[in-house]
mmCIF file of N, CA and C in Angstrom:
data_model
loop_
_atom_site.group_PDB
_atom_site.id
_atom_site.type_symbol
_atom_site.label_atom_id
_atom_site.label_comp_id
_atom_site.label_asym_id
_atom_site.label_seq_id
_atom_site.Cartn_x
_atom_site.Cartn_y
_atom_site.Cartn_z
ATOM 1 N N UNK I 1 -96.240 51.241 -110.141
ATOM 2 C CA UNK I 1 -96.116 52.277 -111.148
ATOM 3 C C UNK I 1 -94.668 52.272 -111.616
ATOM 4 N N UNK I 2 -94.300 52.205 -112.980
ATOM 5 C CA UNK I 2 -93.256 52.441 -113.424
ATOM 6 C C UNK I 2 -92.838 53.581 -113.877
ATOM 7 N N UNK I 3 -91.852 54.003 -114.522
ATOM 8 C CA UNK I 3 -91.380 55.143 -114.863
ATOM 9 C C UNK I 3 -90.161 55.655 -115.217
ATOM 10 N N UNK I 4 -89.815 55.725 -116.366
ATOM 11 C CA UNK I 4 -88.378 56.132 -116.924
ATOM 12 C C UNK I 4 -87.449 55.251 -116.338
ATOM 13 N N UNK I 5 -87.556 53.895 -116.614
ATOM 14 C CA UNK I 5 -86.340 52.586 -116.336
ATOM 15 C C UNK I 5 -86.008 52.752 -114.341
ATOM 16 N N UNK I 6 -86.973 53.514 -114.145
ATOM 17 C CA UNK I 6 -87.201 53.853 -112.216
ATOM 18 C C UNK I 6 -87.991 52.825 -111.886
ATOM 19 N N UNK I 7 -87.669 51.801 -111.126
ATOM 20 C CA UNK I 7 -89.051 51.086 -110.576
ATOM 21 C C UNK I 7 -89.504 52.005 -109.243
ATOM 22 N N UNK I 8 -91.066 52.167 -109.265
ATOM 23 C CA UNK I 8 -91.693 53.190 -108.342
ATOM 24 C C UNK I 8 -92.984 52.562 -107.459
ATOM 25 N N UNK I 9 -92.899 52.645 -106.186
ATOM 26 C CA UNK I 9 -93.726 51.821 -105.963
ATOM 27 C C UNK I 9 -94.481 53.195 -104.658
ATOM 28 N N UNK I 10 -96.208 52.878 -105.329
ATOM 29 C CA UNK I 10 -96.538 54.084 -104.841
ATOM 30 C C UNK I 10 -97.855 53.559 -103.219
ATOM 31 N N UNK I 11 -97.613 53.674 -102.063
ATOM 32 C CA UNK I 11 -98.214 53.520 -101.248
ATOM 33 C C UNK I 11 -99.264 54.593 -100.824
ATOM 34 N N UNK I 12 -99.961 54.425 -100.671
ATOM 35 C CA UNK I 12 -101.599 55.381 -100.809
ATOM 36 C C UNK I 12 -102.110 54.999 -98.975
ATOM 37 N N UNK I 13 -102.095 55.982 -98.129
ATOM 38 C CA UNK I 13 -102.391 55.701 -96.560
ATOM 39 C C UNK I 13 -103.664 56.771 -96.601
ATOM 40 N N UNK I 14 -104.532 56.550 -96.290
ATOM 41 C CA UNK I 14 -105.745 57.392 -96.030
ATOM 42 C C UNK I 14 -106.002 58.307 -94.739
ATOM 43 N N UNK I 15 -104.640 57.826 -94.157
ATOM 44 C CA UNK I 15 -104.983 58.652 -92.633
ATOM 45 C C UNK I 15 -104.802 60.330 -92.656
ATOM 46 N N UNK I 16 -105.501 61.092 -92.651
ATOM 47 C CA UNK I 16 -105.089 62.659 -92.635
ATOM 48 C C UNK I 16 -103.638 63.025 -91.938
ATOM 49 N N UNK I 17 -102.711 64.149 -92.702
ATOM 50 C CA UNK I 17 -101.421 64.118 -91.997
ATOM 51 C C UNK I 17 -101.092 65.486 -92.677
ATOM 52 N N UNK I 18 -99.976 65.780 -92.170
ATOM 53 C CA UNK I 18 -99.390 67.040 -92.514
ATOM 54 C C UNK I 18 -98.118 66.638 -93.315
ATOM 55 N N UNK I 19 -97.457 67.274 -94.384
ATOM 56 C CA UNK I 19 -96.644 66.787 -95.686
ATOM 57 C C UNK I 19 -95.424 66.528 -94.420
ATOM 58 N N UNK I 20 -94.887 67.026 -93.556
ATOM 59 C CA UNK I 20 -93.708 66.890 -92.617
ATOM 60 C C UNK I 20 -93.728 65.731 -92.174
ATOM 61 N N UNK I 21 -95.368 64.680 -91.735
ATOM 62 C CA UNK I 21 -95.139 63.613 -91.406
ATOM 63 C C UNK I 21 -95.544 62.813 -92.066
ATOM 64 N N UNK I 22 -95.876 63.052 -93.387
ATOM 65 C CA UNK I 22 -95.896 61.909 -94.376
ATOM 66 C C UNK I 22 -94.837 61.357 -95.133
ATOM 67 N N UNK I 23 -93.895 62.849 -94.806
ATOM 68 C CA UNK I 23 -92.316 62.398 -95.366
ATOM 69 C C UNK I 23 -91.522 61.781 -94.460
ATOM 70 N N UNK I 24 -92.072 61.237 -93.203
ATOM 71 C CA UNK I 24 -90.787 60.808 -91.742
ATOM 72 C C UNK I 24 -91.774 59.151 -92.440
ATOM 73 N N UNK I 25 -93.131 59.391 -92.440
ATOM 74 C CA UNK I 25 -93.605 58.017 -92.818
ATOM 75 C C UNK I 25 -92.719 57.031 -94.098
ATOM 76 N N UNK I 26 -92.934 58.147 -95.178
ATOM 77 C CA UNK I 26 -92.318 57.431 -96.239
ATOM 78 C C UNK I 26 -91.100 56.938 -95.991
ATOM 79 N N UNK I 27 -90.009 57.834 -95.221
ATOM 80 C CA UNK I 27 -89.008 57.454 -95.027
ATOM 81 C C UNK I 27 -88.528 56.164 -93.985
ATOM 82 N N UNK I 28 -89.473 56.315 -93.102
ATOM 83 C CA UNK I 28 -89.611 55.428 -92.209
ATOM 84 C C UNK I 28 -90.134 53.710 -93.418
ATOM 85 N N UNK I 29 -90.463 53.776 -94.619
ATOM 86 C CA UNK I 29 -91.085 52.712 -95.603
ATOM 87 C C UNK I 29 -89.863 52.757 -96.819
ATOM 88 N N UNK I 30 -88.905 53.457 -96.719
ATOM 89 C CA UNK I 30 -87.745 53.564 -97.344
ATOM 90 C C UNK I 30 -87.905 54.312 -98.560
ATOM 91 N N UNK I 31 -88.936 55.138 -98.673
ATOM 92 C CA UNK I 31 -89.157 56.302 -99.497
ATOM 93 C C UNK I 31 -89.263 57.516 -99.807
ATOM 94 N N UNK I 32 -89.934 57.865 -100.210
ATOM 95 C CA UNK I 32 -90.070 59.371 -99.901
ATOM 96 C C UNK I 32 -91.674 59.927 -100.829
ATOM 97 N N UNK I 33 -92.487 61.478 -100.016
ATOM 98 C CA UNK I 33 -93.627 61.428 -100.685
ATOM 99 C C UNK I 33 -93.344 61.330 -102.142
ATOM 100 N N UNK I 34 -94.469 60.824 -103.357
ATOM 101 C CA UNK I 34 -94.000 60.999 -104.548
ATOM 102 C C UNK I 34 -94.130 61.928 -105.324
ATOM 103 N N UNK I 35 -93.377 62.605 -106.226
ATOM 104 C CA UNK I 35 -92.752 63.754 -106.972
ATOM 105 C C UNK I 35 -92.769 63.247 -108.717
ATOM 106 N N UNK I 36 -94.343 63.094 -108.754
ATOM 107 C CA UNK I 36 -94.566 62.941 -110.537
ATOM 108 C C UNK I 36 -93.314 63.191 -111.307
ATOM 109 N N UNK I 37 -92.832 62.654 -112.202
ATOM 110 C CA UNK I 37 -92.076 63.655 -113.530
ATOM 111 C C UNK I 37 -93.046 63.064 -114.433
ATOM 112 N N UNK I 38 -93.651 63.342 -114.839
ATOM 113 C CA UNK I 38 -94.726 62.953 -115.936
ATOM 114 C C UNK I 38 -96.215 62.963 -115.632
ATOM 115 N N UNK I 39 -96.893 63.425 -117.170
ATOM 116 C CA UNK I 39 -98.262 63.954 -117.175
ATOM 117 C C UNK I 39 -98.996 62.033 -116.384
ATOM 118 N N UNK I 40 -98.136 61.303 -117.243
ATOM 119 C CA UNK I 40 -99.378 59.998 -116.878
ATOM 120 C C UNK I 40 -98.839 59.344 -115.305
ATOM 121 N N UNK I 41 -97.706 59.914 -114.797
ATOM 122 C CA UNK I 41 -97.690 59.678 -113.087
ATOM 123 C C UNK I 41 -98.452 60.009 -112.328
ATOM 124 N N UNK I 42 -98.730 61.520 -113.089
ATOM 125 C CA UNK I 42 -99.400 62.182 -111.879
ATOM 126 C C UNK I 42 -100.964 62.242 -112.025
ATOM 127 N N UNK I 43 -101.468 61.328 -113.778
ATOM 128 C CA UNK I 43 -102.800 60.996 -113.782
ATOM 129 C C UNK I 43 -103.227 59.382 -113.155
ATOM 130 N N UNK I 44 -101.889 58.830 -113.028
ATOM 131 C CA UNK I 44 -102.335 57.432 -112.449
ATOM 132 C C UNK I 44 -102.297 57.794 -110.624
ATOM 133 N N UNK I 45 -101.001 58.752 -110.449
ATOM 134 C CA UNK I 45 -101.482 58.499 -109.027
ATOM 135 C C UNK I 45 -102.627 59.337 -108.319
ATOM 136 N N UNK I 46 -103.149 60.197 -109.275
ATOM 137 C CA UNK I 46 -104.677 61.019 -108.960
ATOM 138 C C UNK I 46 -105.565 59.525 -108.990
ATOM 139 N N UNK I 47 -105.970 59.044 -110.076
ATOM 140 C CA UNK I 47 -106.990 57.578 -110.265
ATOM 141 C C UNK I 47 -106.551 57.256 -109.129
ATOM 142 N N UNK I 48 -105.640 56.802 -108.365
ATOM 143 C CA UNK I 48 -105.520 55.955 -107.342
ATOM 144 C C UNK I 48 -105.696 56.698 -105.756
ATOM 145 N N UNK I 49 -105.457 57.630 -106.007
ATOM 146 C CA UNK I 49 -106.129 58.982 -104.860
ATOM 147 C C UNK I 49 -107.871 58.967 -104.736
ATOM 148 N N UNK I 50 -108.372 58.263 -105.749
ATOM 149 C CA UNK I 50 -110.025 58.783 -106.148
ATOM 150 C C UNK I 50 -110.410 60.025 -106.360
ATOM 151 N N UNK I 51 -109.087 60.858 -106.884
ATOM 152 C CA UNK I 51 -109.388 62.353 -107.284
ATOM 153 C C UNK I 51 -109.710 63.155 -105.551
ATOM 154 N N UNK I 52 -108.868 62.867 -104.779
ATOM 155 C CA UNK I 52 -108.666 63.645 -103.717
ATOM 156 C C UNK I 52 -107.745 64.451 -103.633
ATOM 157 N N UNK I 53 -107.709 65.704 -103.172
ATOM 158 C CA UNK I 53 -105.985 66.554 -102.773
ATOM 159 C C UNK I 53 -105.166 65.318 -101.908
ATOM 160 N N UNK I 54 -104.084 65.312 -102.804
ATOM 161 C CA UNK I 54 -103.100 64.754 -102.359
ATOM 162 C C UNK I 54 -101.625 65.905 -101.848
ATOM 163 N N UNK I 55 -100.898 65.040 -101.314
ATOM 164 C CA UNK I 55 -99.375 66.081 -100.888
ATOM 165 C C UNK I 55 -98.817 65.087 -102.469
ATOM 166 N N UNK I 56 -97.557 65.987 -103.140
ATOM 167 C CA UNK I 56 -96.720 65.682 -103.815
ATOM 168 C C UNK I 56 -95.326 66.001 -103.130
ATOM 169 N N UNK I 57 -94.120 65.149 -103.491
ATOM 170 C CA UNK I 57 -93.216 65.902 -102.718
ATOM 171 C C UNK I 57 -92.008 66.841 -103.254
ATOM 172 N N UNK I 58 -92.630 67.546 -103.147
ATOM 173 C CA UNK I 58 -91.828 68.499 -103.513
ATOM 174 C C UNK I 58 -91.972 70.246 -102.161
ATOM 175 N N UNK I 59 -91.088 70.589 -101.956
ATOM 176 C CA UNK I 59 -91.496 71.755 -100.707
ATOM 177 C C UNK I 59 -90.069 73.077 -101.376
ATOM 178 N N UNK I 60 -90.480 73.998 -100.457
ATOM 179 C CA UNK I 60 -89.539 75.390 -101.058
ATOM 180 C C UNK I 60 -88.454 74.787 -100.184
ATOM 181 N N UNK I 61 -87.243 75.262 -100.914
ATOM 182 C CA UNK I 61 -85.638 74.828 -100.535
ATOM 183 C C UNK I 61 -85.440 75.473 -99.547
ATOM 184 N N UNK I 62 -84.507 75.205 -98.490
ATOM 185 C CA UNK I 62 -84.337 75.498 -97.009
ATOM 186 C C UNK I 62 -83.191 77.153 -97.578
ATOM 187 N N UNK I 63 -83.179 78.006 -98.742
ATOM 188 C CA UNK I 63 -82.641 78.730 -99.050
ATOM 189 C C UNK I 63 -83.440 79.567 -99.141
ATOM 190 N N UNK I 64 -85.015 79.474 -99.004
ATOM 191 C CA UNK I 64 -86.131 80.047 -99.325
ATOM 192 C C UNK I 64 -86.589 80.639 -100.428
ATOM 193 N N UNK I 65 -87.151 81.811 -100.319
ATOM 194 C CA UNK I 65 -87.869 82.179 -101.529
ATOM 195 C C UNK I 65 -88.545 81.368 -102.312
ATOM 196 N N UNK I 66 -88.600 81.234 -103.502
ATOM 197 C CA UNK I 66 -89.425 81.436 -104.735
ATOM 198 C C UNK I 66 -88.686 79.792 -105.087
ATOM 199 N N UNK I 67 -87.881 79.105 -104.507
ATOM 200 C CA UNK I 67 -87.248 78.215 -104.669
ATOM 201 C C UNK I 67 -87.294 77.232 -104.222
ATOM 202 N N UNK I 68 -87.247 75.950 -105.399
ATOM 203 C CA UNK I 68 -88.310 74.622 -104.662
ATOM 204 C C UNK I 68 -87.667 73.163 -105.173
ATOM 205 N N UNK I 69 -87.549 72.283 -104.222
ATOM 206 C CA UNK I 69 -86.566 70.925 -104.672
ATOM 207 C C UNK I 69 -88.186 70.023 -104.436
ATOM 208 N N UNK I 70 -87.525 68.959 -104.667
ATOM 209 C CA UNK I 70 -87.897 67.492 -104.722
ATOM 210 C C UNK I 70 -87.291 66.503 -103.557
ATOM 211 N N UNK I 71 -88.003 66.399 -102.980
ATOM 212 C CA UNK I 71 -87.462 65.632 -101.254
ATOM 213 C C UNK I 71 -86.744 64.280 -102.172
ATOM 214 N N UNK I 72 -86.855 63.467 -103.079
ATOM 215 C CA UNK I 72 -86.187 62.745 -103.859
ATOM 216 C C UNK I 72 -84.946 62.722 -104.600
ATOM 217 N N UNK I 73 -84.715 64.336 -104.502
ATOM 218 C CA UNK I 73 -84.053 65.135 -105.466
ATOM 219 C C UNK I 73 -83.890 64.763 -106.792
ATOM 220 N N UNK I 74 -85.161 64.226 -107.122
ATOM 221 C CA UNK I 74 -85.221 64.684 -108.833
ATOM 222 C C UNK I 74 -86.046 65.823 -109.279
ATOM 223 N N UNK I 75 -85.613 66.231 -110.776
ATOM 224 C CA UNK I 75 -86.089 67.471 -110.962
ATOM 225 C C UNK I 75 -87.334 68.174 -110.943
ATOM 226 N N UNK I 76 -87.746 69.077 -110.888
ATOM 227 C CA UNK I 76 -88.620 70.168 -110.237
ATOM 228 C C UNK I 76 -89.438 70.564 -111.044
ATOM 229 N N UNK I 77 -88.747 70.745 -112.525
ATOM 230 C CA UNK I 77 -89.207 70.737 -113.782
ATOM 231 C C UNK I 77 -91.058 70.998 -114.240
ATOM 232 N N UNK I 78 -91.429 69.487 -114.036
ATOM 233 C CA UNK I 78 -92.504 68.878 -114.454
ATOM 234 C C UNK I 78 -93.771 69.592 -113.149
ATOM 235 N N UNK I 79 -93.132 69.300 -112.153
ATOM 236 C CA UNK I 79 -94.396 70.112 -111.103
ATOM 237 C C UNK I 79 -94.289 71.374 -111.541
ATOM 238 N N UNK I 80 -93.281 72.231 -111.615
ATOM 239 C CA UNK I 80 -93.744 73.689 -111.470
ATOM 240 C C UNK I 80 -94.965 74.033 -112.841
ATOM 241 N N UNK I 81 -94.019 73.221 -113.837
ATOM 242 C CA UNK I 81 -95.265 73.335 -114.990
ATOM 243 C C UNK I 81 -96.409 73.074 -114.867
ATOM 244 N N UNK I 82 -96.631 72.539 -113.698
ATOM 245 C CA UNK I 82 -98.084 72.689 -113.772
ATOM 246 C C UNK I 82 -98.769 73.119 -112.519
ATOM 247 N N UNK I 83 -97.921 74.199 -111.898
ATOM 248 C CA UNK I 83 -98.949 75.500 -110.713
ATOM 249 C C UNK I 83 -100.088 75.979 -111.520
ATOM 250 N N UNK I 84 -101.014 75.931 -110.493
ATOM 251 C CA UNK I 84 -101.893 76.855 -111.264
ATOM 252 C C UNK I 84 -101.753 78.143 -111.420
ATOM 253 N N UNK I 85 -103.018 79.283 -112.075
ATOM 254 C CA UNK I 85 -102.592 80.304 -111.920
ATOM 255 C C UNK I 85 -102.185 81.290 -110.570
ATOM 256 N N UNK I 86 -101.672 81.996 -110.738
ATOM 257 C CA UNK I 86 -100.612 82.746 -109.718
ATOM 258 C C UNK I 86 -100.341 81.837 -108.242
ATOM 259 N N UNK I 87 -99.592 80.745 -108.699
ATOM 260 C CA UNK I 87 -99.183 79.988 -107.278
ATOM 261 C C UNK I 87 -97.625 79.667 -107.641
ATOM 262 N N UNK I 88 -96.924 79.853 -107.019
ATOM 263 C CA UNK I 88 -97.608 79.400 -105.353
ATOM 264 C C UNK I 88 -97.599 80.721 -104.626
ATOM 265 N N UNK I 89 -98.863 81.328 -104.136
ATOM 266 C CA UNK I 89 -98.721 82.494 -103.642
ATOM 267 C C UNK I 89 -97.962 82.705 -102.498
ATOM 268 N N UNK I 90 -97.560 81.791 -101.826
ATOM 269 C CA UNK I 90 -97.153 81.640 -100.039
ATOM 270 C C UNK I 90 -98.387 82.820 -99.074
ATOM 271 N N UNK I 91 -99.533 81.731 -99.074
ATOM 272 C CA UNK I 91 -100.463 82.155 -98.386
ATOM 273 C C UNK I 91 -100.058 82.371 -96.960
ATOM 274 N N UNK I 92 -100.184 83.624 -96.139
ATOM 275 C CA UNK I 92 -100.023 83.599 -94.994
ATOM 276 C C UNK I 92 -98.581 83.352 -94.337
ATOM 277 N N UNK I 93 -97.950 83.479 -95.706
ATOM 278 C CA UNK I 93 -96.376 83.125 -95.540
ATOM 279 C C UNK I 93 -96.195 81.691 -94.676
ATOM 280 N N UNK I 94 -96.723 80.767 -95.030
ATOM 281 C CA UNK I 94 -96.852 79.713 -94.937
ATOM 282 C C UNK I 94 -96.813 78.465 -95.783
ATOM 283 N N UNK I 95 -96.669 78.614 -96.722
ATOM 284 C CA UNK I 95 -96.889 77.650 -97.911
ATOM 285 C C UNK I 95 -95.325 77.432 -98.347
ATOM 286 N N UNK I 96 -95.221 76.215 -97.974
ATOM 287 C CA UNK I 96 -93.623 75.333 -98.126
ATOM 288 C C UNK I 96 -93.936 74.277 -98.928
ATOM 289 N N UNK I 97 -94.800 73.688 -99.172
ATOM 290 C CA UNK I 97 -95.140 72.377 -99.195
ATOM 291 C C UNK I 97 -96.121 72.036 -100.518
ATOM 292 N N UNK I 98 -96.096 71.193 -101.124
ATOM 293 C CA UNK I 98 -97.576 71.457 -102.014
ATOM 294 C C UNK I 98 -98.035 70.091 -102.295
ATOM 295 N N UNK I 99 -99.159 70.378 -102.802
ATOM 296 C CA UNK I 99 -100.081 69.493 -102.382
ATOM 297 C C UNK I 99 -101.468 69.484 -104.442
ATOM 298 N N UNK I 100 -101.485 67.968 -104.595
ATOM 299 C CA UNK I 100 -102.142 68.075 -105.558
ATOM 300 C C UNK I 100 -103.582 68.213 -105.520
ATOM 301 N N UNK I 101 -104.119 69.313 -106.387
ATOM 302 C CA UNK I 101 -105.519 69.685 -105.835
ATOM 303 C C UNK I 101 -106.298 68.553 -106.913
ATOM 304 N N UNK I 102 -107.220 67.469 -106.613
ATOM 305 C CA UNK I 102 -107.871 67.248 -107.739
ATOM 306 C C UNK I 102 -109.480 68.088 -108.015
ATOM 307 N N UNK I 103 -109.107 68.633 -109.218
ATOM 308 C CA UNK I 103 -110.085 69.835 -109.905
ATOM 309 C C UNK I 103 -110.974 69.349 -110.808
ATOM 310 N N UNK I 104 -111.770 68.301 -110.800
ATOM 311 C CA UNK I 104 -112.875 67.911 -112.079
ATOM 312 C C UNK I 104 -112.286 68.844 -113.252
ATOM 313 N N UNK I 105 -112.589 68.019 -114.378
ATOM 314 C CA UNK I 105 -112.148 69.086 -115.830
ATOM 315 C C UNK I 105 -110.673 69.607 -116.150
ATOM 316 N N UNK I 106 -109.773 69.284 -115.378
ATOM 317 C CA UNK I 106 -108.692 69.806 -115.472
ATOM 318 C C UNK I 106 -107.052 68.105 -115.839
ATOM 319 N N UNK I 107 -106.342 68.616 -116.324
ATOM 320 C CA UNK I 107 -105.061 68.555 -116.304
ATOM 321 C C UNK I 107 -104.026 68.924 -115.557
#
């Protein structure tokens, strides 16, 4: 996958995991989870998911609140634009992390 003069190379592991150790994985593969900036990143790396919830990486900043980076540290921008409605709620005061839902019918 390419992307804005970025070469991006996107590895797809099927094993169930929690976003904390998919990011020691990536890193451990010299990457990090991937963090769309664009509508057709994040429709090619859904096609290549088979329209499963995926993790994206992006999690709330170790400053907390309402406040959220990119484990890549590029910008934040493009995901938040597209939370759904009223998210990210921090369910259970738990929700650091997010994760792409694939929703039939949707964008």
């Amino acid at each position: 996958m390419r992307g804005s003069g970025n070469n991006k190379c996107l590895k797809i592991t099927t094993k169930p995991t929690n976003f904390h150790s998919a990011q020691a994985a990536c890193t451990q593969w010299g990457g990090n989870v991937f963090a769309p900036q664009s509508m057709s990143e994040l429709k090619a790396a859904t096609e290549r998911m088979r329209r499963n919830d995926y993790w994206v990486g992006m999690q709330r900043s170790e400053e907390g609140g309402n406040k959220w980076e990119n484990v890549d540290g590029s910008a934040t921008g493009f995901l938040q634009s597209r939370w759904g409605s009223g998210m990210p709620n921090n369910a259970a005061g738990a929700e650091n992390c997010v994760q792409a839902l694939a929703v039939p019918g949707t964008e």
